[in-house]
Amino acid sequence: MFTENFVEAVALIGIVILVASLLSGVVERTGLPQVAIFLGLGAVLGPAGLNLVELTLDSPAVQVIATLGLVLVLFTDAITVEPAELREHRTLAAVVLGPGTLIPAAVIFLAGWLLLDLAPLHAAILGAALASTDPVLLRSFLRQPRLTRTARTALRLESGMNDVVLLPIVATCILAIGTPREELAGELASHAIGLFLLGPALGALAGYIAITLLDQIRKRVGVRRDYESLYALGVALTAFAAAETVGGSGFLAAFAAGVVIAAMDVELCDCFLDYGQATAEMFLLLTFVAFGASLIWSGVTVADAPTLAFAVIALMARTLVLLPVLSRTGLDVRDRRI
């Protein structure tokens, strides 16, 4: 017999898949972010609504789903990076990923530290997490035909590559939080190699070996298209596990694996990327349903003046920084506003 929690989890997965599929056309036409829809779905299903699902941030299922979703998002984002496009727009990429990303992170860090009275390391994590555009939120927006090529390129570069800039900040701060102060210097030094060198190197190696094997076997004996699409998941998870085994960041490793595959420019079946992106999106939608059922309601209890002021700053910081910063890249006013 299955436990009640297991049945609830399976029911939740089924509901998310059904709703996501049925609303996909409406969402694409209207431009509504799926995240908002599934936060609302979680609120309806959770304890404050119909009380059909009870999930918390401490739930192992939520942690596994969120981790898998992030691994796949990082991997598929990296695969979509086109080296030729990056070289062509290197000035735009440098501006967006440099001051356009780090200055908003610093502004949000200061707001979290001063307004929310967070410890500096916690505020730094919050700043890095909120400083950039999320690729899942942008997915339907980037498909709109009225979006200009330049604006689409800038958004794709920023959403696909910001992890290189921000993820090391998050990983370092998490390590520092869990380490006693007197041991911090030694721990940072000992973990730096695994975190920033060995982990990404193993991820890059996993990506190189995996795509080389796929290319060679496909030429000699052939690979079924449906299994080629599944192969993307295997590459991402293998890179993640390899890095975590040696104390590195599995997230950085998954991203490195995707970058290597993109750089090798091996012809891949469209299903390779489409299936990986769809699976990543499904995992993240499940995570947002869980957030809707638990996290957003806890926010209501702390919504005082400093918290609301922080929310305004966090929402506006990136825009207020990018508008003047992007003027140096030659983008016209409309593209900068987008």
PDB file of N, CA, C and O in Angstrom, residues 72-73 76 229 232-233 271-281:
ATOM      1  N   LEU A  72      18.382  20.969 -14.640  1.00  0.00           N
ATOM      2  CA  LEU A  72      17.985  20.898 -16.045  1.00  0.00           C
ATOM      3  C   LEU A  72      17.883  22.286 -16.674  1.00  0.00           C
ATOM      4  O   LEU A  72      18.203  22.463 -17.859  1.00  0.00           O
ATOM      5  N   VAL A  73      17.432  23.274 -15.909  1.00  0.00           N
ATOM      6  CA  VAL A  73      17.363  24.642 -16.439  1.00  0.00           C
ATOM      7  C   VAL A  73      18.765  25.155 -16.765  1.00  0.00           C
ATOM      8  O   VAL A  73      19.009  25.726 -17.837  1.00  0.00           O
ATOM      9  N   THR A  76      20.094  23.177 -19.936  1.00  0.00           N
ATOM     10  CA  THR A  76      19.466  23.530 -21.205  1.00  0.00           C
ATOM     11  C   THR A  76      19.720  24.993 -21.566  1.00  0.00           C
ATOM     12  O   THR A  76      19.825  25.335 -22.749  1.00  0.00           O
ATOM     13  N   SER A 229      16.417  12.282 -27.075  1.00  0.00           N
ATOM     14  CA  SER A 229      15.860  13.339 -26.235  1.00  0.00           C
ATOM     15  C   SER A 229      16.079  13.039 -24.756  1.00  0.00           C
ATOM     16  O   SER A 229      16.376  13.935 -23.955  1.00  0.00           O
ATOM     17  N   ALA A 232      19.637  13.895 -23.042  1.00  0.00           N
ATOM     18  CA  ALA A 232      19.930  15.205 -22.447  1.00  0.00           C
ATOM     19  C   ALA A 232      19.820  15.154 -20.933  1.00  0.00           C
ATOM     20  O   ALA A 232      20.649  15.719 -20.211  1.00  0.00           O
ATOM     21  N   LEU A 233      18.794  14.467 -20.442  1.00  0.00           N
ATOM     22  CA  LEU A 233      18.611  14.370 -18.990  1.00  0.00           C
ATOM     23  C   LEU A 233      19.761  13.604 -18.355  1.00  0.00           C
ATOM     24  O   LEU A 233      20.252  13.969 -17.284  1.00  0.00           O
ATOM     25  N   CYS A 271      14.631  17.495 -30.632  1.00  0.00           N
ATOM     26  CA  CYS A 271      14.007  16.888 -29.462  1.00  0.00           C
ATOM     27  C   CYS A 271      14.959  16.863 -28.266  1.00  0.00           C
ATOM     28  O   CYS A 271      14.521  16.852 -27.118  1.00  0.00           O
ATOM     29  N   PHE A 272      16.274  16.865 -28.536  1.00  0.00           N
ATOM     30  CA  PHE A 272      17.279  16.842 -27.466  1.00  0.00           C
ATOM     31  C   PHE A 272      17.074  18.037 -26.545  1.00  0.00           C
ATOM     32  O   PHE A 272      17.034  17.908 -25.319  1.00  0.00           O
ATOM     33  N   LEU A 273      16.931  19.221 -27.157  1.00  0.00           N
ATOM     34  CA  LEU A 273      16.758  20.438 -26.384  1.00  0.00           C
ATOM     35  C   LEU A 273      15.316  20.607 -25.923  1.00  0.00           C
ATOM     36  O   LEU A 273      15.057  20.970 -24.772  1.00  0.00           O
ATOM     37  N   ASP A 274      14.367  20.342 -26.824  1.00  0.00           N
ATOM     38  CA  ASP A 274      12.956  20.565 -26.486  1.00  0.00           C
ATOM     39  C   ASP A 274      12.524  19.718 -25.295  1.00  0.00           C
ATOM     40  O   ASP A 274      11.820  20.196 -24.392  1.00  0.00           O
ATOM     41  N   TYR A 275      12.933  18.452 -25.278  1.00  0.00           N
ATOM     42  CA  TYR A 275      12.523  17.565 -24.188  1.00  0.00           C
ATOM     43  C   TYR A 275      13.168  17.999 -22.877  1.00  0.00           C
ATOM     44  O   TYR A 275      12.521  18.016 -21.825  1.00  0.00           O
ATOM     45  N   GLY A 276      14.451  18.389 -22.950  1.00  0.00           N
ATOM     46  CA  GLY A 276      15.123  18.850 -21.737  1.00  0.00           C
ATOM     47  C   GLY A 276      14.473  20.100 -21.175  1.00  0.00           C
ATOM     48  O   GLY A 276      14.255  20.214 -19.971  1.00  0.00           O
ATOM     49  N   GLN A 277      14.137  21.058 -22.051  1.00  0.00           N
ATOM     50  CA  GLN A 277      13.498  22.286 -21.587  1.00  0.00           C
ATOM     51  C   GLN A 277      12.109  22.021 -21.023  1.00  0.00           C
ATOM     52  O   GLN A 277      11.718  22.595 -20.000  1.00  0.00           O
ATOM     53  N   ALA A 278      11.346  21.158 -21.702  1.00  0.00           N
ATOM     54  CA  ALA A 278       9.990  20.853 -21.229  1.00  0.00           C
ATOM     55  C   ALA A 278      10.033  20.163 -19.872  1.00  0.00           C
ATOM     56  O   ALA A 278       9.223  20.464 -18.982  1.00  0.00           O
ATOM     57  N   THR A 279      10.981  19.240 -19.690  1.00  0.00           N
ATOM     58  CA  THR A 279      11.093  18.527 -18.416  1.00  0.00           C
ATOM     59  C   THR A 279      11.523  19.484 -17.301  1.00  0.00           C
ATOM     60  O   THR A 279      10.981  19.447 -16.188  1.00  0.00           O
ATOM     61  N   ALA A 280      12.494  20.350 -17.609  1.00  0.00           N
ATOM     62  CA  ALA A 280      12.935  21.338 -16.616  1.00  0.00           C
ATOM     63  C   ALA A 280      11.786  22.253 -16.217  1.00  0.00           C
ATOM     64  O   ALA A 280      11.589  22.549 -15.035  1.00  0.00           O
ATOM     65  N   GLU A 281      11.020  22.686 -17.206  1.00  0.00           N
ATOM     66  CA  GLU A 281       9.900  23.570 -16.919  1.00  0.00           C
ATOM     67  C   GLU A 281       8.861  22.873 -16.044  1.00  0.00           C
ATOM     68  O   GLU A 281       8.293  23.487 -15.133  1.00  0.00           O
TER      69      GLU A 281
END
